[in-house]
Structures are given as C-alpha cells and as structure tokens.
JSON list of C-alpha atoms in Angstrom, two decimals:
[
{"chain": "A", "resi": 654, "resn": "MET", "atom": "CA", "xyz": [0.00, 0.00, 0.00]},
{"chain": "A", "resi": 655, "resn": "ALA", "atom": "CA", "xyz": [1.51, 3.34, -1.09]},
{"chain": "A", "resi": 656, "resn": "ILE", "atom": "CA", "xyz": [2.31, 5.95, 1.56]},
{"chain": "A", "resi": 657, "resn": "ARG", "atom": "CA", "xyz": [0.27, 9.05, 0.82]},
{"chain": "A", "resi": 658, "resn": "ALA", "atom": "CA", "xyz": [0.95, 11.20, 3.88]},
{"chain": "A", "resi": 659, "resn": "VAL", "atom": "CA", "xyz": [3.63, 11.92, 6.45]},
{"chain": "A", "resi": 660, "resn": "VAL", "atom": "CA", "xyz": [2.79, 12.82, 10.04]},
{"chain": "A", "resi": 661, "resn": "TRP", "atom": "CA", "xyz": [5.58, 14.55, 11.92]},
{"chain": "A", "resi": 662, "resn": "ASP", "atom": "CA", "xyz": [6.66, 14.87, 15.51]},
{"chain": "A", "resi": 663, "resn": "VAL", "atom": "CA", "xyz": [7.91, 18.38, 16.29]},
{"chain": "A", "resi": 664, "resn": "ASP", "atom": "CA", "xyz": [10.43, 18.62, 19.12]},
{"chain": "A", "resi": 665, "resn": "ASP", "atom": "CA", "xyz": [13.85, 17.17, 18.25]},
{"chain": "A", "resi": 666, "resn": "THR", "atom": "CA", "xyz": [12.43, 15.98, 14.90]},
{"chain": "A", "resi": 667, "resn": "LEU", "atom": "CA", "xyz": [11.65, 19.19, 13.02]},
{"chain": "A", "resi": 668, "resn": "PHE", "atom": "CA", "xyz": [12.63, 21.67, 15.71]},
{"chain": "A", "resi": 669, "resn": "ASP", "atom": "CA", "xyz": [15.96, 21.50, 17.56]},
{"chain": "A", "resi": 670, "resn": "TYR", "atom": "CA", "xyz": [14.35, 21.54, 20.99]},
{"chain": "A", "resi": 671, "resn": "THR", "atom": "CA", "xyz": [17.34, 20.19, 22.91]},
{"chain": "A", "resi": 672, "resn": "SER", "atom": "CA", "xyz": [19.68, 22.94, 21.73]},
{"chain": "A", "resi": 673, "resn": "ALA", "atom": "CA", "xyz": [17.10, 25.69, 22.24]},
{"chain": "A", "resi": 674, "resn": "ASP", "atom": "CA", "xyz": [16.26, 24.44, 25.73]},
{"chain": "A", "resi": 675, "resn": "ARG", "atom": "CA", "xyz": [19.93, 24.25, 26.73]},
{"chain": "A", "resi": 676, "resn": "GLU", "atom": "CA", "xyz": [20.81, 27.65, 25.30]},
{"chain": "A", "resi": 677, "resn": "GLY", "atom": "CA", "xyz": [17.67, 29.23, 26.72]},
{"chain": "A", "resi": 678, "resn": "MET", "atom": "CA", "xyz": [18.10, 27.78, 30.20]},
{"chain": "A", "resi": 679, "resn": "ARG", "atom": "CA", "xyz": [21.80, 28.69, 30.27]},
{"chain": "A", "resi": 680, "resn": "ALA", "atom": "CA", "xyz": [20.93, 32.33, 29.53]},
{"chain": "A", "resi": 681, "resn": "HIS", "atom": "CA", "xyz": [18.02, 32.24, 32.00]},
{"chain": "A", "resi": 682, "resn": "LEU", "atom": "CA", "xyz": [20.13, 30.87, 34.86]},
{"chain": "A", "resi": 683, "resn": "LEU", "atom": "CA", "xyz": [22.74, 33.55, 34.26]},
{"chain": "A", "resi": 684, "resn": "ALA", "atom": "CA", "xyz": [20.09, 36.26, 34.25]},
{"chain": "A", "resi": 685, "resn": "GLU", "atom": "CA", "xyz": [18.47, 34.86, 37.41]},
{"chain": "A", "resi": 686, "resn": "ARG", "atom": "CA", "xyz": [21.88, 34.48, 39.13]},
{"chain": "A", "resi": 687, "resn": "LEU", "atom": "CA", "xyz": [21.19, 30.84, 39.95]},
{"chain": "A", "resi": 688, "resn": "LEU", "atom": "CA", "xyz": [24.42, 29.22, 38.81]},
{"chain": "A", "resi": 689, "resn": "ALA", "atom": "CA", "xyz": [26.21, 29.73, 42.12]},
{"chain": "A", "resi": 690, "resn": "GLY", "atom": "CA", "xyz": [24.38, 26.73, 43.56]},
{"chain": "A", "resi": 691, "resn": "TYR", "atom": "CA", "xyz": [25.89, 24.34, 41.01]},
{"chain": "A", "resi": 692, "resn": "ALA", "atom": "CA", "xyz": [29.41, 23.09, 40.42]},
{"chain": "A", "resi": 693, "resn": "SER", "atom": "CA", "xyz": [29.09, 23.93, 36.72]},
{"chain": "A", "resi": 694, "resn": "VAL", "atom": "CA", "xyz": [26.67, 25.12, 34.06]},
{"chain": "A", "resi": 695, "resn": "GLU", "atom": "CA", "xyz": [26.47, 21.55, 32.78]},
{"chain": "A", "resi": 696, "resn": "GLU", "atom": "CA", "xyz": [25.38, 20.29, 36.19]},
{"chain": "A", "resi": 697, "resn": "ALA", "atom": "CA", "xyz": [22.60, 22.88, 36.30]},
{"chain": "A", "resi": 698, "resn": "LEU", "atom": "CA", "xyz": [21.46, 22.00, 32.79]},
{"chain": "A", "resi": 699, "resn": "LEU", "atom": "CA", "xyz": [21.48, 18.29, 33.62]},
{"chain": "A", "resi": 700, "resn": "ARG", "atom": "CA", "xyz": [19.31, 18.94, 36.67]},
{"chain": "A", "resi": 701, "resn": "TRP", "atom": "CA", "xyz": [16.87, 20.96, 34.55]},
{"chain": "A", "resi": 702, "resn": "ARG", "atom": "CA", "xyz": [16.68, 18.11, 32.02]},
{"chain": "A", "resi": 703, "resn": "GLU", "atom": "CA", "xyz": [16.05, 15.52, 34.75]},
{"chain": "A", "resi": 704, "resn": "VAL", "atom": "CA", "xyz": [13.26, 17.61, 36.28]},
{"chain": "A", "resi": 705, "resn": "THR", "atom": "CA", "xyz": [11.74, 18.30, 32.85]},
{"chain": "A", "resi": 706, "resn": "ASP", "atom": "CA", "xyz": [11.71, 14.62, 31.88]},
{"chain": "A", "resi": 707, "resn": "ALA", "atom": "CA", "xyz": [10.15, 13.58, 35.21]},
{"chain": "A", "resi": 708, "resn": "GLN", "atom": "CA", "xyz": [7.39, 16.18, 35.11]},
{"chain": "A", "resi": 709, "resn": "TRP", "atom": "CA", "xyz": [6.72, 15.59, 31.43]},
{"chain": "A", "resi": 710, "resn": "ALA", "atom": "CA", "xyz": [6.24, 11.89, 32.16]},
{"chain": "A", "resi": 711, "resn": "ARG", "atom": "CA", "xyz": [3.51, 12.83, 34.67]},
{"chain": "A", "resi": 712, "resn": "PHE", "atom": "CA", "xyz": [1.79, 14.93, 32.00]},
{"chain": "A", "resi": 713, "resn": "ALA", "atom": "CA", "xyz": [2.09, 12.18, 29.38]},
{"chain": "A", "resi": 714, "resn": "ALA", "atom": "CA", "xyz": [0.55, 9.72, 31.84]},
{"chain": "A", "resi": 715, "resn": "GLY", "atom": "CA", "xyz": [-2.43, 12.02, 32.37]},
{"chain": "A", "resi": 716, "resn": "GLU", "atom": "CA", "xyz": [-1.57, 12.73, 36.02]},
{"chain": "A", "resi": 717, "resn": "VAL", "atom": "CA", "xyz": [-1.38, 16.52, 35.59]},
{"chain": "A", "resi": 718, "resn": "ASP", "atom": "CA", "xyz": [-2.39, 19.06, 32.96]},
{"chain": "A", "resi": 719, "resn": "PHE", "atom": "CA", "xyz": [0.04, 20.97, 30.76]},
{"chain": "A", "resi": 720, "resn": "GLU", "atom": "CA", "xyz": [0.22, 24.12, 32.87]},
{"chain": "A", "resi": 721, "resn": "THR", "atom": "CA", "xyz": [0.68, 22.14, 36.09]},
{"chain": "A", "resi": 722, "resn": "GLN", "atom": "CA", "xyz": [3.68, 20.24, 34.73]},
{"chain": "A", "resi": 723, "resn": "ARG", "atom": "CA", "xyz": [5.29, 23.56, 33.80]},
{"chain": "A", "resi": 724, "resn": "ARG", "atom": "CA", "xyz": [4.72, 24.98, 37.28]},
{"chain": "A", "resi": 725, "resn": "ASP", "atom": "CA", "xyz": [5.94, 21.81, 38.94]},
{"chain": "A", "resi": 726, "resn": "ARG", "atom": "CA", "xyz": [9.09, 21.82, 36.81]},
{"chain": "A", "resi": 727, "resn": "THR", "atom": "CA", "xyz": [9.84, 25.27, 38.21]},
{"chain": "A", "resi": 728, "resn": "ARG", "atom": "CA", "xyz": [9.06, 24.35, 41.83]},
{"chain": "A", "resi": 729, "resn": "VAL", "atom": "CA", "xyz": [11.06, 21.14, 41.80]},
{"chain": "A", "resi": 730, "resn": "PHE", "atom": "CA", "xyz": [14.02, 22.70, 40.02]},
{"chain": "A", "resi": 731, "resn": "LEU", "atom": "CA", "xyz": [14.14, 25.69, 42.40]},
{"chain": "A", "resi": 732, "resn": "GLU", "atom": "CA", "xyz": [13.34, 23.49, 45.42]},
{"chain": "A", "resi": 733, "resn": "ARG", "atom": "CA", "xyz": [10.95, 25.98, 46.93]},
{"chain": "A", "resi": 734, "resn": "GLU", "atom": "CA", "xyz": [7.24, 26.65, 47.26]},
{"chain": "A", "resi": 735, "resn": "LEU", "atom": "CA", "xyz": [5.82, 29.05, 44.70]},
{"chain": "A", "resi": 736, "resn": "THR", "atom": "CA", "xyz": [2.35, 30.30, 43.96]},
{"chain": "A", "resi": 737, "resn": "ASP", "atom": "CA", "xyz": [1.01, 29.55, 40.49]},
{"chain": "A", "resi": 738, "resn": "ASP", "atom": "CA", "xyz": [1.64, 33.16, 39.49]},
{"chain": "A", "resi": 739, "resn": "GLU", "atom": "CA", "xyz": [5.23, 33.06, 40.78]},
{"chain": "A", "resi": 740, "resn": "ALA", "atom": "CA", "xyz": [5.94, 29.81, 38.94]},
{"chain": "A", "resi": 741, "resn": "ASP", "atom": "CA", "xyz": [4.34, 31.16, 35.77]},
{"chain": "A", "resi": 742, "resn": "ASP", "atom": "CA", "xyz": [6.41, 34.34, 35.96]},
{"chain": "A", "resi": 743, "resn": "TRP", "atom": "CA", "xyz": [9.68, 32.42, 36.40]},
{"chain": "A", "resi": 744, "resn": "PHE", "atom": "CA", "xyz": [8.88, 30.05, 33.55]},
{"chain": "A", "resi": 745, "resn": "GLY", "atom": "CA", "xyz": [7.80, 32.97, 31.38]},
{"chain": "A", "resi": 746, "resn": "ARG", "atom": "CA", "xyz": [11.19, 34.63, 31.84]},
{"chain": "A", "resi": 747, "resn": "TYR", "atom": "CA", "xyz": [12.84, 31.37, 30.77]},
{"chain": "A", "resi": 748, "resn": "LEU", "atom": "CA", "xyz": [10.64, 31.24, 27.67]},
{"chain": "A", "resi": 749, "resn": "VAL", "atom": "CA", "xyz": [11.98, 34.58, 26.46]},
{"chain": "A", "resi": 750, "resn": "HIS", "atom": "CA", "xyz": [15.51, 33.10, 26.31]},
{"chain": "A", "resi": 751, "resn": "TYR", "atom": "CA", "xyz": [14.31, 29.74, 24.99]},
{"chain": "A", "resi": 752, "resn": "GLU", "atom": "CA", "xyz": [12.31, 31.23, 22.12]},
{"chain": "A", "resi": 753, "resn": "SER", "atom": "CA", "xyz": [15.24, 33.39, 21.04]},
{"chain": "A", "resi": 754, "resn": "ALA", "atom": "CA", "xyz": [17.15, 30.15, 20.33]},
{"chain": "A", "resi": 755, "resn": "TRP", "atom": "CA", "xyz": [14.47, 28.45, 18.19]},
{"chain": "A", "resi": 756, "resn": "ALA", "atom": "CA", "xyz": [15.64, 26.85, 14.94]},
{"chain": "A", "resi": 757, "resn": "LEU", "atom": "CA", "xyz": [14.73, 24.05, 12.56]},
{"chain": "A", "resi": 758, "resn": "PHE", "atom": "CA", "xyz": [17.23, 21.29, 11.88]},
{"chain": "A", "resi": 759, "resn": "PRO", "atom": "CA", "xyz": [19.02, 22.01, 8.58]},
{"chain": "A", "resi": 760, "resn": "ASP", "atom": "CA", "xyz": [17.58, 18.92, 6.85]},
{"chain": "A", "resi": 761, "resn": "VAL", "atom": "CA", "xyz": [13.94, 19.86, 7.51]},
{"chain": "A", "resi": 762, "resn": "LEU", "atom": "CA", "xyz": [13.14, 22.35, 4.76]},
{"chain": "A", "resi": 763, "resn": "PRO", "atom": "CA", "xyz": [14.86, 20.29, 2.03]},
{"chain": "A", "resi": 764, "resn": "ALA", "atom": "CA", "xyz": [12.87, 17.23, 3.11]},
{"chain": "A", "resi": 765, "resn": "LEU", "atom": "CA", "xyz": [9.56, 19.11, 3.21]},
{"chain": "A", "resi": 766, "resn": "ASP", "atom": "CA", "xyz": [10.29, 20.62, -0.20]},
{"chain": "A", "resi": 767, "resn": "ALA", "atom": "CA", "xyz": [11.20, 17.24, -1.67]},
{"chain": "A", "resi": 768, "resn": "LEU", "atom": "CA", "xyz": [7.97, 15.66, -0.40]},
{"chain": "A", "resi": 769, "resn": "ALA", "atom": "CA", "xyz": [5.63, 18.60, -0.96]},
{"chain": "A", "resi": 770, "resn": "ALA", "atom": "CA", "xyz": [4.25, 17.41, -4.30]},
{"chain": "A", "resi": 771, "resn": "SER", "atom": "CA", "xyz": [4.14, 13.70, -3.53]},
{"chain": "A", "resi": 772, "resn": "HIS", "atom": "CA", "xyz": [2.78, 13.50, 0.05]},
{"chain": "A", "resi": 773, "resn": "ARG", "atom": "CA", "xyz": [0.34, 15.23, 2.36]},
{"chain": "A", "resi": 774, "resn": "HIS", "atom": "CA", "xyz": [1.64, 16.39, 5.74]},
{"chain": "A", "resi": 775, "resn": "ALA", "atom": "CA", "xyz": [0.40, 16.74, 9.32]},
{"chain": "A", "resi": 776, "resn": "VAL", "atom": "CA", "xyz": [1.81, 17.07, 12.83]},
{"chain": "A", "resi": 777, "resn": "LEU", "atom": "CA", "xyz": [1.21, 14.93, 15.91]},
{"chain": "A", "resi": 778, "resn": "SER", "atom": "CA", "xyz": [2.90, 16.14, 19.10]},
{"chain": "A", "resi": 779, "resn": "ASN", "atom": "CA", "xyz": [2.68, 15.16, 22.76]},
{"chain": "A", "resi": 780, "resn": "SER", "atom": "CA", "xyz": [2.63, 18.85, 23.62]},
{"chain": "A", "resi": 781, "resn": "SER", "atom": "CA", "xyz": [-0.27, 21.31, 23.26]},
{"chain": "A", "resi": 782, "resn": "LEU", "atom": "CA", "xyz": [-1.57, 23.50, 20.45]},
{"chain": "A", "resi": 783, "resn": "HIS", "atom": "CA", "xyz": [-0.95, 26.49, 22.70]},
{"chain": "A", "resi": 784, "resn": "VAL", "atom": "CA", "xyz": [2.77, 25.70, 22.41]},
{"chain": "A", "resi": 785, "resn": "GLN", "atom": "CA", "xyz": [3.19, 24.08, 19.01]},
{"chain": "A", "resi": 786, "resn": "ASP", "atom": "CA", "xyz": [0.94, 26.23, 16.83]},
{"chain": "A", "resi": 787, "resn": "PRO", "atom": "CA", "xyz": [2.82, 29.51, 17.45]},
{"chain": "A", "resi": 788, "resn": "LYS", "atom": "CA", "xyz": [6.15, 27.67, 17.37]},
{"chain": "A", "resi": 789, "resn": "LEU", "atom": "CA", "xyz": [5.48, 26.28, 13.89]},
{"chain": "A", "resi": 790, "resn": "ARG", "atom": "CA", "xyz": [4.38, 29.73, 12.76]},
{"chain": "A", "resi": 791, "resn": "ALA", "atom": "CA", "xyz": [7.53, 31.35, 14.13]},
{"chain": "A", "resi": 792, "resn": "LEU", "atom": "CA", "xyz": [9.65, 28.70, 12.39]},
{"chain": "A", "resi": 793, "resn": "GLY", "atom": "CA", "xyz": [7.90, 29.42, 9.09]},
{"chain": "A", "resi": 794, "resn": "VAL", "atom": "CA", "xyz": [6.48, 25.92, 8.47]},
{"chain": "A", "resi": 795, "resn": "HIS", "atom": "CA", "xyz": [2.95, 26.09, 9.88]},
{"chain": "A", "resi": 796, "resn": "ASP", "atom": "CA", "xyz": [1.31, 26.24, 6.46]},
{"chain": "A", "resi": 797, "resn": "ARG", "atom": "CA", "xyz": [3.11, 23.08, 5.35]},
{"chain": "A", "resi": 798, "resn": "PHE", "atom": "CA", "xyz": [0.71, 20.95, 7.41]},
{"chain": "A", "resi": 799, "resn": "GLU", "atom": "CA", "xyz": [-2.94, 20.12, 6.79]},
{"chain": "A", "resi": 800, "resn": "ALA", "atom": "CA", "xyz": [-3.55, 19.29, 10.43]},
{"chain": "A", "resi": 801, "resn": "ILE", "atom": "CA", "xyz": [-1.75, 19.95, 13.72]},
{"chain": "A", "resi": 802, "resn": "LEU", "atom": "CA", "xyz": [-2.77, 17.64, 16.52]},
{"chain": "A", "resi": 803, "resn": "CYS", "atom": "CA", "xyz": [-1.48, 17.67, 20.10]},
{"chain": "A", "resi": 804, "resn": "ALA", "atom": "CA", "xyz": [-1.99, 15.38, 23.07]},
{"chain": "A", "resi": 805, "resn": "ALA", "atom": "CA", "xyz": [-3.27, 18.10, 25.40]},
{"chain": "A", "resi": 806, "resn": "GLU", "atom": "CA", "xyz": [-6.28, 18.69, 23.15]},
{"chain": "A", "resi": 807, "resn": "LEU", "atom": "CA", "xyz": [-6.71, 15.11, 21.91]},
{"chain": "A", "resi": 808, "resn": "GLY", "atom": "CA", "xyz": [-6.85, 13.67, 25.42]},
{"chain": "A", "resi": 809, "resn": "VAL", "atom": "CA", "xyz": [-4.56, 10.83, 24.35]},
{"chain": "A", "resi": 810, "resn": "SER", "atom": "CA", "xyz": [-0.80, 10.86, 23.89]},
{"chain": "A", "resi": 811, "resn": "LYS", "atom": "CA", "xyz": [1.84, 8.83, 22.10]},
{"chain": "A", "resi": 812, "resn": "PRO", "atom": "CA", "xyz": [2.66, 5.94, 22.27]},
{"chain": "A", "resi": 813, "resn": "GLU", "atom": "CA", "xyz": [-1.06, 5.11, 22.60]},
{"chain": "A", "resi": 814, "resn": "ALA", "atom": "CA", "xyz": [-2.46, 3.94, 19.29]},
{"chain": "A", "resi": 815, "resn": "GLY", "atom": "CA", "xyz": [-5.36, 6.37, 19.61]},
{"chain": "A", "resi": 816, "resn": "ALA", "atom": "CA", "xyz": [-3.05, 9.34, 19.14]},
{"chain": "A", "resi": 817, "resn": "PHE", "atom": "CA", "xyz": [-1.63, 8.03, 15.87]},
{"chain": "A", "resi": 818, "resn": "LEU", "atom": "CA", "xyz": [-5.06, 6.91, 14.64]},
{"chain": "A", "resi": 819, "resn": "ALA", "atom": "CA", "xyz": [-6.43, 10.40, 15.34]},
{"chain": "A", "resi": 820, "resn": "ALA", "atom": "CA", "xyz": [-3.84, 11.80, 12.96]},
{"chain": "A", "resi": 821, "resn": "CYS", "atom": "CA", "xyz": [-4.85, 9.27, 10.31]},
{"chain": "A", "resi": 822, "resn": "GLU", "atom": "CA", "xyz": [-8.51, 10.19, 10.80]},
{"chain": "A", "resi": 823, "resn": "ALA", "atom": "CA", "xyz": [-7.67, 13.88, 10.41]},
{"chain": "A", "resi": 824, "resn": "LEU", "atom": "CA", "xyz": [-6.16, 13.02, 7.02]},
{"chain": "A", "resi": 825, "resn": "THR", "atom": "CA", "xyz": [-9.01, 10.58, 6.19]},
{"chain": "A", "resi": 826, "resn": "LEU", "atom": "CA", "xyz": [-6.43, 7.91, 5.40]},
{"chain": "A", "resi": 827, "resn": "PRO", "atom": "CA", "xyz": [-5.94, 4.38, 6.76]},
{"chain": "A", "resi": 828, "resn": "PRO", "atom": "CA", "xyz": [-2.82, 3.83, 8.90]},
{"chain": "A", "resi": 829, "resn": "GLY", "atom": "CA", "xyz": [-1.22, 1.76, 6.15]},
{"chain": "A", "resi": 830, "resn": "GLN", "atom": "CA", "xyz": [-1.07, 4.83, 3.91]},
{"chain": "A", "resi": 831, "resn": "VAL", "atom": "CA", "xyz": [0.52, 7.08, 6.54]},
{"chain": "A", "resi": 832, "resn": "ALA", "atom": "CA", "xyz": [4.14, 7.37, 7.70]},
{"chain": "A", "resi": 833, "resn": "TYR", "atom": "CA", "xyz": [5.10, 8.79, 11.08]},
{"chain": "A", "resi": 834, "resn": "VAL", "atom": "CA", "xyz": [8.48, 10.44, 11.68]},
{"chain": "A", "resi": 835, "resn": "GLY", "atom": "CA", "xyz": [9.72, 11.03, 15.22]},
{"chain": "A", "resi": 836, "resn": "ASP", "atom": "CA", "xyz": [12.90, 11.12, 17.29]},
{"chain": "A", "resi": 837, "resn": "HIS", "atom": "CA", "xyz": [11.95, 8.83, 20.19]},
{"chain": "A", "resi": 838, "resn": "PRO", "atom": "CA", "xyz": [12.51, 5.13, 19.36]},
{"chain": "A", "resi": 839, "resn": "GLU", "atom": "CA", "xyz": [9.76, 3.93, 21.72]},
{"chain": "A", "resi": 840, "resn": "ILE", "atom": "CA", "xyz": [7.17, 6.72, 22.02]},
{"chain": "A", "resi": 841, "resn": "ASP", "atom": "CA", "xyz": [7.36, 7.59, 18.32]},
{"chain": "A", "resi": 842, "resn": "GLY", "atom": "CA", "xyz": [8.99, 4.59, 16.68]},
{"chain": "A", "resi": 843, "resn": "ARG", "atom": "CA", "xyz": [7.39, 1.61, 18.35]},
{"chain": "A", "resi": 844, "resn": "GLY", "atom": "CA", "xyz": [4.15, 3.48, 19.04]},
{"chain": "A", "resi": 845, "resn": "ALA", "atom": "CA", "xyz": [3.55, 4.33, 15.38]},
{"chain": "A", "resi": 846, "resn": "ALA", "atom": "CA", "xyz": [4.52, 0.83, 14.23]},
{"chain": "A", "resi": 847, "resn": "ASP", "atom": "CA", "xyz": [2.13, -0.78, 16.72]},
{"chain": "A", "resi": 848, "resn": "ALA", "atom": "CA", "xyz": [-0.66, 1.50, 15.48]},
{"chain": "A", "resi": 849, "resn": "GLY", "atom": "CA", "xyz": [-0.14, 0.25, 11.92]},
{"chain": "A", "resi": 850, "resn": "LEU", "atom": "CA", "xyz": [1.65, 3.25, 10.42]},
{"chain": "A", "resi": 851, "resn": "LEU", "atom": "CA", "xyz": [4.93, 3.13, 8.51]},
{"chain": "A", "resi": 852, "resn": "SER", "atom": "CA", "xyz": [7.17, 4.13, 11.39]},
{"chain": "A", "resi": 853, "resn": "VAL", "atom": "CA", "xyz": [10.35, 6.13, 10.82]},
{"chain": "A", "resi": 854, "resn": "TRP", "atom": "CA", "xyz": [12.71, 6.84, 13.69]},
{"chain": "A", "resi": 855, "resn": "ILE", "atom": "CA", "xyz": [14.99, 9.81, 13.03]},
{"chain": "A", "resi": 856, "resn": "ASP", "atom": "CA", "xyz": [18.06, 9.07, 15.14]},
{"chain": "A", "resi": 857, "resn": "ARG", "atom": "CA", "xyz": [19.84, 12.38, 15.53]},
{"chain": "A", "resi": 858, "resn": "GLY", "atom": "CA", "xyz": [22.38, 10.94, 17.96]},
{"chain": "A", "resi": 859, "resn": "GLY", "atom": "CA", "xyz": [20.81, 12.60, 20.99]},
{"chain": "A", "resi": 860, "resn": "ALA", "atom": "CA", "xyz": [19.56, 11.27, 24.30]},
{"chain": "A", "resi": 861, "resn": "TYR", "atom": "CA", "xyz": [17.64, 8.40, 22.68]},
{"chain": "A", "resi": 862, "resn": "ALA", "atom": "CA", "xyz": [20.39, 7.16, 20.38]},
{"chain": "A", "resi": 863, "resn": "ILE", "atom": "CA", "xyz": [20.89, 3.42, 20.70]},
{"chain": "A", "resi": 864, "resn": "ALA", "atom": "CA", "xyz": [22.85, 0.84, 18.73]},
{"chain": "A", "resi": 865, "resn": "GLU", "atom": "CA", "xyz": [19.80, -0.88, 17.26]},
{"chain": "A", "resi": 866, "resn": "PRO", "atom": "CA", "xyz": [16.26, 0.45, 16.84]},
{"chain": "A", "resi": 867, "resn": "PRO", "atom": "CA", "xyz": [13.35, -1.41, 18.43]},
{"chain": "A", "resi": 868, "resn": "ALA", "atom": "CA", "xyz": [11.45, -3.82, 16.21]},
{"chain": "A", "resi": 869, "resn": "GLY", "atom": "CA", "xyz": [9.07, -2.01, 13.88]},
{"chain": "A", "resi": 870, "resn": "PRO", "atom": "CA", "xyz": [10.40, 1.43, 12.99]},
{"chain": "A", "resi": 871, "resn": "HIS", "atom": "CA", "xyz": [12.79, 2.18, 10.16]},
{"chain": "A", "resi": 872, "resn": "ARG", "atom": "CA", "xyz": [15.89, 4.01, 11.42]},
{"chain": "A", "resi": 873, "resn": "ILE", "atom": "CA", "xyz": [17.32, 6.98, 9.55]},
{"chain": "A", "resi": 874, "resn": "VAL", "atom": "CA", "xyz": [19.98, 9.43, 10.66]},
{"chain": "A", "resi": 875, "resn": "SER", "atom": "CA", "xyz": [19.00, 12.27, 8.34]},
{"chain": "A", "resi": 876, "resn": "LEU", "atom": "CA", "xyz": [15.76, 13.38, 6.71]},
{"chain": "A", "resi": 877, "resn": "ALA", "atom": "CA", "xyz": [17.68, 13.22, 3.44]},
{"chain": "A", "resi": 878, "resn": "GLU", "atom": "CA", "xyz": [16.97, 9.48, 3.59]},
{"chain": "A", "resi": 879, "resn": "LEU", "atom": "CA", "xyz": [13.21, 9.90, 3.91]},
{"chain": "A", "resi": 880, "resn": "PRO", "atom": "CA", "xyz": [12.11, 10.43, 0.26]},
{"chain": "A", "resi": 881, "resn": "ALA", "atom": "CA", "xyz": [13.78, 7.20, -0.86]},
{"chain": "A", "resi": 882, "resn": "LEU", "atom": "CA", "xyz": [12.26, 5.31, 2.07]},
{"chain": "A", "resi": 883, "resn": "LEU", "atom": "CA", "xyz": [8.79, 6.59, 1.15]},
{"chain": "A", "resi": 884, "resn": "GLY", "atom": "CA", "xyz": [9.31, 5.89, -2.53]},
{"chain": "A", "resi": 885, "resn": "ALA", "atom": "CA", "xyz": [8.83, 9.54, -3.42]},
{"chain": "A", "resi": 886, "resn": "ASP", "atom": "CA", "xyz": [9.40, 10.33, -7.08]},
{"chain": "A", "resi": 887, "resn": "THR", "atom": "CA", "xyz": [11.56, 13.37, -6.42]},
{"chain": "A", "resi": 888, "resn": "ARG", "atom": "CA", "xyz": [15.14, 14.43, -5.84]},
{"chain": "A", "resi": 889, "resn": "PHE", "atom": "CA", "xyz": [15.96, 15.40, -2.27]},
{"chain": "A", "resi": 890, "resn": "GLY", "atom": "CA", "xyz": [16.25, 19.16, -2.04]},
{"chain": "A", "resi": 891, "resn": "ALA", "atom": "CA", "xyz": [14.67, 19.80, -5.45]},
{"chain": "A", "resi": 892, "resn": "PRO", "atom": "CA", "xyz": [12.04, 22.55, -5.55]},
{"chain": "A", "resi": 893, "resn": "SER", "atom": "CA", "xyz": [8.55, 21.15, -5.37]},
{"chain": "A", "resi": 894, "resn": "GLY", "atom": "CA", "xyz": [7.00, 23.75, -7.61]},
{"chain": "A", "resi": 895, "resn": "ILE", "atom": "CA", "xyz": [4.33, 24.44, -5.01]},
{"chain": "A", "resi": 896, "resn": "GLY", "atom": "CA", "xyz": [4.55, 27.91, -3.52]}
]
C-alpha cells in the first residue's frame, strides 16, 4: 500500500528543541543568578533536564495538565514553594531566552520541499496546540501541514495507538497509507509501528540514540533518507514547484 501522507513529531524531529532548551536555560540561569548553587553550568542544565523529563512523564501519563507540569518543573528545580503566578512568571522569563534560540534542523526544509508534491503532511505532538501552533508559525512551516494535533487537546498521547489513529482520521487515510516520523525510538517509533503506520525513527544521535532500533520502525539518521524510504518520485532538495 503506497504511503500518501507523512505525520511529523515536532520537538527534536523538526525543531531542535534540545539545543534551544539548553541555550535558553543557560541564559536564564545567568540572568536569574542561579548558577552559584551548582558546580558547573552543565550540572545545572542536567538537573533541569532531569526535572523536565520527570514532570513531562507525569503529564504524558495524564496525572497533571500541561500548565501544572510547567509549574511543577519550576518548583522542583528551584526546590521551593511558589504560587502559580510566581511559577508562571519564572517560567515565562525562561521562555523569552528559549524562544530566542528556536531553529529548525538544517535537513527539515529540504525534506519538506522534496515531499511537498508527492505527500500530504500533518503534525502529531505530545505537547499542546498552545505551544506548538505559534512555534510552527515562528519557524515558518505552519502552512506546510494540513492538520496539527497535540496530546493536550486530543486527550490521548503517544505511544497510545489512539493518538496516531487520530492523525490518520484527520487526514481521512488508513494507517497503512501514513508514515510517522519522530525522534523517540519507543514513544514515536514503536508506538507508530504498533498502530499500523509506517514508522520512521529519526536518530539524531541525541539522548535516545541506541545501537539498534526497536522492532518495527525504520531508522534513519537524516531526513535526506526519507524520500527514498517513502518511494517519493523526487530528488531530495529539489524545488517542489508548489509555492
């Protein structure tokens, strides 16, 4: 069955979240004069990553809502009690630095251009529309996607099959005609494969890099490999002719 559409993860797939988060938090900690409590900048950034991963797992499991996980990230990281307004203010100051570091990976626009004429496109993220919609606009790719779906609004998150099937329904295509591209080998890779989509794990050599992918997803290390994998009749990087 031919693949007619590609559904994309956002963070660390299209958007270099890890670099933006690190650069943004580094600048934020300097501005807030919080580095004195750590042996090094790297230690502070590692602590922020650990807290972020733990609180995000609570959100993904449905234990807290999106705003609560943000506030709890701040409280746990700072190790002090804060009102909601205080936590929101601190996180908001971090966002100013974080957003100034936003960037797409260099292989994203060539891949989207190469597949523009041959495949339809959508987004499925475990974040929220409140976050991802303006991000995709700021990065200049929002209009590339027919649908943008996020776990916070769907009420179901990856790796649950319902999240991937919701994306297929939004495109009115069966799972066998849809590819999913994401950076997490389990949440994205195995989740999409188990839901019946053509699963593509983009291994960018980050935190989830492993020697062998889990059973199911196809592993690529650059989006330059994607058109050939999908059987697209186009040269990677060639203009699509669609403005």
